[in-house]
Short mmCIF file of C-alpha atoms and ligand atoms in Angstrom, two decimals:
data_model
loop_
_atom_site.label_atom_id
_atom_site.label_comp_id
_atom_site.label_asym_id
_atom_site.label_seq_id
_atom_site.Cartn_x
_atom_site.Cartn_y
_atom_site.Cartn_z
CA MET I 1 107.46 32.25 117.17
CA ILE I 2 104.00 33.33 115.96
CA LEU I 3 102.67 31.35 112.99
CA GLU I 4 101.22 33.14 109.98
CA HIS I 5 97.48 33.15 109.31
CA GLY I 6 95.04 34.70 106.90
CA GLY I 7 93.36 38.01 107.70
CA ARG I 8 96.56 40.04 108.09
CA LEU I 9 95.08 43.09 106.42
CA ASN I 10 97.32 45.67 108.12
CA ALA I 11 100.40 43.89 106.76
CA ALA I 12 98.85 43.84 103.27
CA VAL I 13 98.09 47.58 103.48
CA LYS I 14 101.73 48.27 104.31
CA ARG I 15 103.20 45.93 101.74
CA TRP I 16 101.00 46.91 98.78
CA GLY I 17 100.26 50.53 99.65
CA ILE I 18 96.54 49.95 99.12
CA ALA I 19 94.28 51.56 101.74
CA ARG I 20 92.44 49.17 104.08
CA GLN I 21 88.98 50.03 102.77
CA HIS I 22 89.96 49.11 99.21
CA TRP I 23 90.85 45.49 99.97
CA LEU I 24 88.70 42.48 99.21
CA ASP I 25 89.93 40.17 101.96
CA LEU I 26 89.29 36.54 101.00
CA SER I 27 92.27 35.29 102.99
CA THR I 28 90.27 33.66 105.80
CA GLY I 29 87.50 31.07 106.01
CA ILE I 30 85.37 33.40 108.11
CA ASN I 31 81.73 34.00 107.15
CA PRO I 32 81.74 37.56 105.75
CA LEU I 33 78.06 38.05 106.75
CA SER I 34 78.35 37.41 110.44
CA TRP I 35 75.67 36.78 113.02
CA PRO I 36 74.12 40.18 113.90
CA VAL I 37 75.48 41.09 117.32
CA PRO I 38 72.79 42.52 119.66
CA GLU I 39 73.28 45.12 122.35
CA ILE I 40 75.06 43.69 125.41
CA PRO I 41 73.40 44.27 128.81
CA ALA I 42 75.49 46.70 130.92
CA HIS I 43 75.87 44.32 133.89
CA LEU I 44 77.87 41.92 131.70
CA TRP I 45 80.61 44.53 131.34
CA GLN I 46 80.53 45.32 135.05
CA ARG I 47 80.38 41.94 136.78
CA LEU I 48 82.67 38.93 136.71
CA PRO I 49 81.47 36.14 134.43
CA GLU I 50 79.64 33.33 136.26
CA ALA I 51 80.38 29.76 135.18
CA ASP I 52 76.86 28.60 136.11
CA ASP I 53 75.05 31.05 133.82
CA GLY I 54 73.57 28.21 131.72
CA LEU I 55 76.04 28.54 128.82
CA ASN I 56 77.35 24.99 129.21
CA GLU I 57 73.85 23.54 128.81
CA ILE I 58 73.23 25.74 125.76
CA ILE I 59 76.49 24.56 124.17
CA ARG I 60 75.64 20.91 124.82
CA ASP I 61 72.13 21.37 123.39
CA SER I 62 73.30 23.29 120.37
CA TYR I 63 75.96 20.74 119.43
CA ALA I 64 73.72 17.76 120.29
CA ALA I 65 76.14 16.44 122.90
CA PRO I 66 74.92 13.91 125.49
CA ALA I 67 74.30 15.07 129.06
CA HIS I 68 77.24 13.05 130.42
CA ALA I 69 79.74 14.79 128.12
CA ASP I 70 81.49 17.67 129.83
CA CYS I 71 81.97 20.96 128.10
CA GLU I 72 84.03 24.10 128.65
CA PRO I 73 83.63 27.40 126.84
CA VAL I 74 87.06 28.71 125.79
CA ALA I 75 88.45 31.94 124.34
CA GLY I 76 88.38 30.55 120.79
CA SER I 77 89.28 26.95 119.98
CA GLN I 78 92.84 28.30 119.77
CA ALA I 79 92.89 28.53 123.59
CA ALA I 80 92.25 24.78 123.78
CA ILE I 81 94.75 24.05 121.00
CA MET I 82 97.39 25.77 123.13
CA ALA I 83 96.40 24.23 126.48
CA LEU I 84 95.60 20.58 125.66
CA PRO I 85 99.26 19.58 124.99
CA ARG I 86 100.01 20.50 128.62
CA LEU I 87 97.60 17.87 129.94
CA ARG I 88 99.79 14.89 128.98
CA GLN I 89 103.34 13.79 129.67
CA PRO I 90 105.51 13.89 126.52
CA CYS I 91 104.05 11.33 124.11
CA CYS I 92 103.54 10.54 120.42
CA VAL I 93 101.00 12.77 118.67
CA GLY I 94 99.66 12.22 115.15
CA ILE I 95 98.76 15.36 113.23
CA PRO I 96 97.75 15.70 109.56
CA VAL I 97 100.67 16.87 107.38
CA ILE I 98 98.48 19.46 105.71
CA GLY I 99 96.24 21.27 108.15
CA TYR I 100 95.94 24.13 110.61
CA GLN I 101 99.56 24.47 111.75
CA GLU I 102 98.86 25.60 115.33
CA HIS I 103 98.21 22.02 116.46
CA ALA I 104 101.66 20.63 115.61
CA TYR I 105 103.33 23.79 116.84
CA HIS I 106 101.85 23.66 120.36
CA TRP I 107 102.22 19.89 120.86
CA ARG I 108 105.87 20.19 119.82
CA GLN I 109 106.38 23.19 122.12
CA ALA I 110 105.10 21.10 125.04
CA GLY I 111 107.76 18.44 124.38
CA HIS I 112 105.71 15.86 122.47
CA THR I 113 106.89 13.91 119.42
CA ILE I 114 104.92 14.75 116.28
CA VAL I 115 104.08 12.02 113.77
CA SER I 116 102.92 13.52 110.46
CA ILE I 117 99.88 11.69 109.16
CA SER I 118 99.58 11.75 105.38
CA ALA I 119 96.89 10.80 102.91
CA ALA I 120 98.73 7.46 102.45
CA HIS I 121 98.10 6.64 106.12
CA ILE I 122 94.43 7.45 106.18
CA HIS I 123 93.58 5.87 102.85
CA ALA I 124 95.38 2.59 103.57
CA GLU I 125 92.22 0.48 103.37
CA GLY I 126 91.89 -2.03 106.17
CA ASP I 127 95.33 -1.25 107.61
CA GLU I 128 95.13 1.16 110.47
CA CYS I 129 98.17 -0.09 112.41
CA TRP I 130 99.69 3.43 112.03
CA LEU I 131 97.40 4.35 114.92
CA ASP I 132 99.27 1.97 117.22
CA GLU I 133 102.35 4.17 117.48
CA LEU I 134 100.24 7.16 118.62
CA ASP I 135 99.09 8.22 122.07
CA VAL I 136 97.08 11.12 120.72
CA LEU I 137 95.65 11.80 117.27
CA VAL I 138 94.55 15.32 116.41
CA TRP I 139 92.27 15.49 113.41
CA ILE I 140 90.75 18.53 111.69
CA ASN I 141 87.35 17.72 110.27
CA PRO I 142 86.72 19.10 107.74
CA ASN I 143 90.33 19.97 107.22
CA ASN I 144 91.58 23.48 106.66
CA PRO I 145 92.81 24.14 103.98
CA THR I 146 92.09 20.93 102.04
CA GLY I 147 88.41 20.64 102.96
CA GLU I 148 88.82 16.87 103.32
CA ARG I 149 86.19 15.27 105.52
CA ILE I 150 86.68 11.94 107.26
CA PRO I 151 83.44 9.95 107.80
CA THR I 152 82.15 9.73 111.37
CA ALA I 153 82.39 5.92 111.34
CA THR I 154 86.11 6.11 110.47
CA LEU I 155 86.82 8.63 113.22
CA LEU I 156 84.98 6.47 115.75
CA ARG I 157 87.00 3.43 114.66
CA TRP I 158 90.24 5.40 115.06
CA HIS I 159 89.08 6.54 118.48
CA ALA I 160 88.24 2.99 119.60
CA ARG I 161 91.68 1.74 118.51
CA LEU I 162 93.48 4.58 120.33
CA GLN I 163 91.32 4.18 123.42
CA GLN I 164 92.29 0.50 123.81
CA ARG I 165 95.67 1.85 124.99
CA GLY I 166 94.29 4.94 126.79
CA GLY I 167 94.91 7.17 123.75
CA TRP I 168 92.99 10.32 122.88
CA LEU I 169 91.32 11.47 119.68
CA ILE I 170 90.97 15.25 119.43
CA VAL I 171 88.76 16.44 116.58
CA ASP I 172 88.95 20.09 115.57
CA GLU I 173 85.50 20.88 114.16
CA ALA I 174 86.07 24.62 113.61
CA PHE I 175 84.58 24.32 110.11
CA ILE I 176 81.77 21.81 110.70
CA ASP I 177 78.87 24.13 111.52
CA SER I 178 77.55 24.25 107.95
CA THR I 179 77.27 20.45 107.97
CA PRO I 180 76.44 19.56 111.60
CA GLN I 181 75.29 16.08 110.54
CA PHE I 182 78.98 15.15 110.27
CA SER I 183 79.92 16.31 113.78
CA LEU I 184 81.19 13.84 116.35
CA CYS I 185 79.60 15.81 119.21
CA ALA I 186 76.81 13.25 119.65
CA HIS I 187 79.59 10.84 120.72
CA SER I 188 81.41 13.29 122.97
CA GLY I 189 80.61 11.25 126.08
CA LEU I 190 83.18 8.61 125.04
CA PRO I 191 86.37 8.34 127.11
CA GLY I 192 89.41 9.85 125.43
CA LEU I 193 87.40 11.81 122.87
CA LEU I 194 87.57 15.62 122.71
CA ILE I 195 85.90 17.92 120.21
CA LEU I 196 86.78 21.56 119.56
CA ARG I 197 84.16 23.98 118.26
CA SER I 198 84.51 27.60 117.26
CA LEU I 199 82.29 30.66 117.00
CA GLY I 200 84.78 32.28 114.66
CA LYS I 201 84.02 30.69 111.29
CA PHE I 202 80.33 29.91 110.60
CA TYR I 203 79.07 32.68 112.91
CA GLY I 204 81.71 35.07 111.55
CA LEU I 205 82.64 36.15 115.08
CA ALA I 206 86.39 35.51 115.05
CA GLY I 207 87.00 38.74 116.97
CA VAL I 208 84.88 37.65 119.95
CA ARG I 209 87.33 34.79 120.68
CA ALA I 210 84.77 32.17 121.68
CA GLY I 211 84.66 28.42 121.24
CA ALA I 212 84.13 25.25 123.24
CA VAL I 213 85.67 21.93 124.13
CA LEU I 214 83.30 18.97 124.55
CA GLY I 215 84.16 15.48 125.64
CA ASP I 216 85.66 13.19 128.25
CA ALA I 217 84.79 14.72 131.65
CA THR I 218 88.15 13.87 133.24
CA ILE I 219 90.11 15.65 130.53
CA VAL I 220 87.73 18.62 130.32
CA GLN I 221 87.96 19.07 134.08
CA ALA I 222 91.76 19.09 133.89
CA LEU I 223 91.57 21.66 131.09
CA ARG I 224 89.20 23.83 133.16
CA LYS I 225 91.66 23.74 136.05
CA LEU I 226 94.57 24.66 133.79
CA LEU I 227 92.74 27.58 132.16
CA GLY I 228 91.51 28.99 135.47
CA PRO I 229 88.50 31.23 136.07
CA TRP I 230 87.00 33.78 133.61
CA THR I 231 88.74 32.44 130.54
CA LEU I 232 85.83 33.72 128.45
CA SER I 233 84.60 37.27 129.11
CA GLY I 234 81.01 37.91 130.25
CA PRO I 235 80.06 39.68 126.97
CA ALA I 236 81.55 36.80 124.95
CA ARG I 237 79.59 34.25 127.02
CA TYR I 238 76.39 36.22 126.41
CA LEU I 239 76.95 36.49 122.65
CA MET I 240 77.84 32.82 122.40
CA ALA I 241 74.63 31.80 124.19
CA GLN I 242 72.50 34.04 121.95
CA ALA I 243 74.15 32.97 118.69
CA LEU I 244 73.92 29.26 119.50
CA GLN I 245 70.17 29.61 120.14
CA ASP I 246 69.41 31.56 116.95
CA LEU I 247 68.16 28.57 114.95
CA ASP I 248 66.53 30.63 112.15
CA TRP I 249 69.76 32.50 111.42
CA GLN I 250 71.69 29.22 111.49
CA ALA I 251 69.34 27.54 108.98
CA GLN I 252 69.37 30.52 106.58
CA THR I 253 73.14 30.85 106.89
CA ARG I 254 73.76 27.17 106.15
CA ALA I 255 71.79 27.40 102.91
CA ARG I 256 73.48 30.66 101.88
CA LEU I 257 77.01 29.51 102.64
CA LEU I 258 76.60 26.23 100.76
CA ALA I 259 75.27 28.11 97.70
CA ASP I 260 78.02 30.76 97.90
CA SER I 261 80.72 28.15 98.24
CA GLN I 262 79.45 26.45 95.08
CA ARG I 263 79.48 29.79 93.31
CA LEU I 264 83.09 30.28 94.40
CA ALA I 265 84.07 26.82 93.14
CA HIS I 266 82.42 27.65 89.81
CA ILE I 267 84.25 30.99 89.47
CA LEU I 268 87.58 29.28 90.18
CA GLN I 269 86.83 26.50 87.71
CA SER I 270 85.93 29.04 85.02
CA ALA I 271 89.37 30.58 85.52
CA GLY I 272 90.95 27.17 84.92
CA LEU I 273 91.58 26.50 88.61
CA SER I 274 90.16 23.23 89.84
CA PRO I 275 89.33 23.28 93.52
CA LEU I 276 91.30 20.64 95.42
CA GLY I 277 88.61 20.71 98.05
CA GLY I 278 86.65 23.06 100.20
CA THR I 279 83.95 23.62 102.76
CA ALA I 280 80.94 25.92 102.83
CA LEU I 281 83.33 28.71 103.87
CA PHE I 282 86.27 28.37 101.46
CA GLN I 283 87.65 26.66 98.38
CA THR I 284 91.28 25.64 97.96
CA VAL I 285 93.10 25.15 94.67
CA GLN I 286 96.44 23.48 94.14
CA LEU I 287 98.89 24.96 91.62
CA ASP I 288 102.63 25.33 91.30
CA SER I 289 102.37 29.06 90.74
CA ALA I 290 100.27 29.65 93.89
CA ALA I 291 102.54 32.35 95.33
CA GLN I 292 102.70 34.16 92.00
CA LEU I 293 98.94 34.21 91.57
CA ALA I 294 98.50 35.40 95.18
CA GLU I 295 100.83 38.33 94.38
CA GLN I 296 98.98 39.09 91.16
CA LEU I 297 95.68 39.21 93.04
CA ALA I 298 97.13 41.26 95.91
CA ALA I 299 98.41 43.85 93.44
CA GLN I 300 94.72 44.32 92.57
CA GLY I 301 93.67 44.51 96.22
CA VAL I 302 92.37 40.93 96.47
CA LEU I 303 93.91 39.10 99.40
CA VAL I 304 93.95 35.28 99.42
CA ARG I 305 95.82 32.79 101.56
CA SER I 306 98.80 31.18 99.93
CA PHE I 307 100.42 27.90 101.10
CA ALA I 308 103.76 26.48 99.98
CA GLU I 309 104.61 22.77 99.49
CA PRO I 310 102.29 21.84 97.97
CA GLY I 311 101.43 25.19 96.41
CA MET I 312 97.84 25.99 97.30
CA LEU I 313 95.60 29.04 97.41
CA ARG I 314 92.62 29.26 99.69
CA PHE I 315 89.76 31.58 98.73
CA GLY I 316 87.14 32.68 101.24
CA LEU I 317 83.62 33.81 100.32
CA ALA I 318 82.71 37.23 98.94
CA ALA I 319 80.11 39.19 100.88
CA ASP I 320 78.00 40.63 98.04
CA GLU I 321 77.49 40.79 94.28
CA GLN I 322 80.02 43.58 93.81
CA GLN I 323 82.70 41.54 95.59
CA TRP I 324 81.94 38.44 93.52
CA GLN I 325 82.32 40.50 90.34
CA ARG I 326 85.55 41.94 91.64
CA LEU I 327 87.02 38.51 92.31
CA GLN I 328 85.92 37.27 88.92
CA SER I 329 87.56 40.12 87.08
CA ALA I 330 90.75 39.98 89.18
CA LEU I 331 91.38 36.34 88.18
CA PRO I 332 93.33 36.11 84.93
CA ALA I 333 91.42 34.26 82.22
CA GLN I 334 92.19 30.53 81.90
CA LEU I 335 94.85 29.85 84.46
CA GLY I 336 95.94 26.52 85.80
CA ASP I 337 99.17 24.65 85.52
C1 PLP H 401 91.06 24.45 111.69
C2 PLP H 401 91.09 25.56 112.69
N1 PLP H 401 90.90 25.29 113.99
C3 PLP H 401 90.91 26.25 114.91
C4 PLP H 401 91.12 27.56 114.58
C5 PLP H 401 91.12 28.59 115.68
O1 PLP H 401 89.93 29.33 115.60
P1 PLP H 401 89.31 30.08 116.85
O2 PLP H 401 90.37 30.19 117.89
O3 PLP H 401 88.87 31.40 116.33
O4 PLP H 401 88.16 29.23 117.33
C6 PLP H 401 91.32 27.91 113.25
C7 PLP H 401 91.57 29.32 112.87
O5 PLP H 401 91.87 29.65 111.76
C8 PLP H 401 91.30 26.88 112.27
O6 PLP H 401 91.49 27.15 110.98
#
């Protein structure tokens, strides 16, 4: 089975009979103004990628990870999401009920027992005994699609409790780049802690398929062995190194994304839709008629991501003024349940 995701523009073209170039695709949380890709030196297409090309040090530096944390570049954080469940014998894995569905899917596929972690678990003040039935906790911070962010101190406390019994905490930080101050990477030298990063969202380079795993050296080494050589292509390694070192672009992009995300929240609020939560790259609203509104928007060539139970719509950012206007006029006046 292949799970559904945003960004399925070809399917939308077929279903709605609207040509590809006429769509406003807001169905992903990918930065629409991506990092400007430079020319790639010819030798990178010709030669095999070399693991000691300095990329690991650049990743560690960029994410402020300590020198004793190991790190492995991967073909998108998805590659790690699919491989990590194979590094443990069948065990009990906690995964947020609402969140990127690939985690639960791959842990279940590998024979593990999934424990759904709900808001009631994580907001039970002072009572974190739910952690004691888990061997692994996967958390998405900030979460996609709710945007919920768990404070670093809480995540570290969860990690310490799991680690007392040799448990792991895996934090998916695919959407953290706009707010790096909340990343757990500075702690990635701790045993049993793994952090997933992505080049797909903030850098807008989802097509490159590049990301990284940082953390416990024993686990990262096992992952490296499982993935084998050349998991990331030479051109992807080069682009990743360049993008991670482009500090000016990163600073400008952070400011722009945060402002654009606020603009998006404001547009949704003006249409009577209160954002449930969001990040710098998307806003999510909860409403019973989510599927209906998604259809209404799609009929006008505006693609958003719809979730059932609870009904939610996730809106990504528009790329320019014309797109913002288009979204605004596609939303019916004063919605909301
Ligand atoms: C929360 C989350 N983690 C990880 C991924 C995988 O991203 P990538 O493989 O491009 O790094 C996604 C993709 O949508 C995501 O939403």
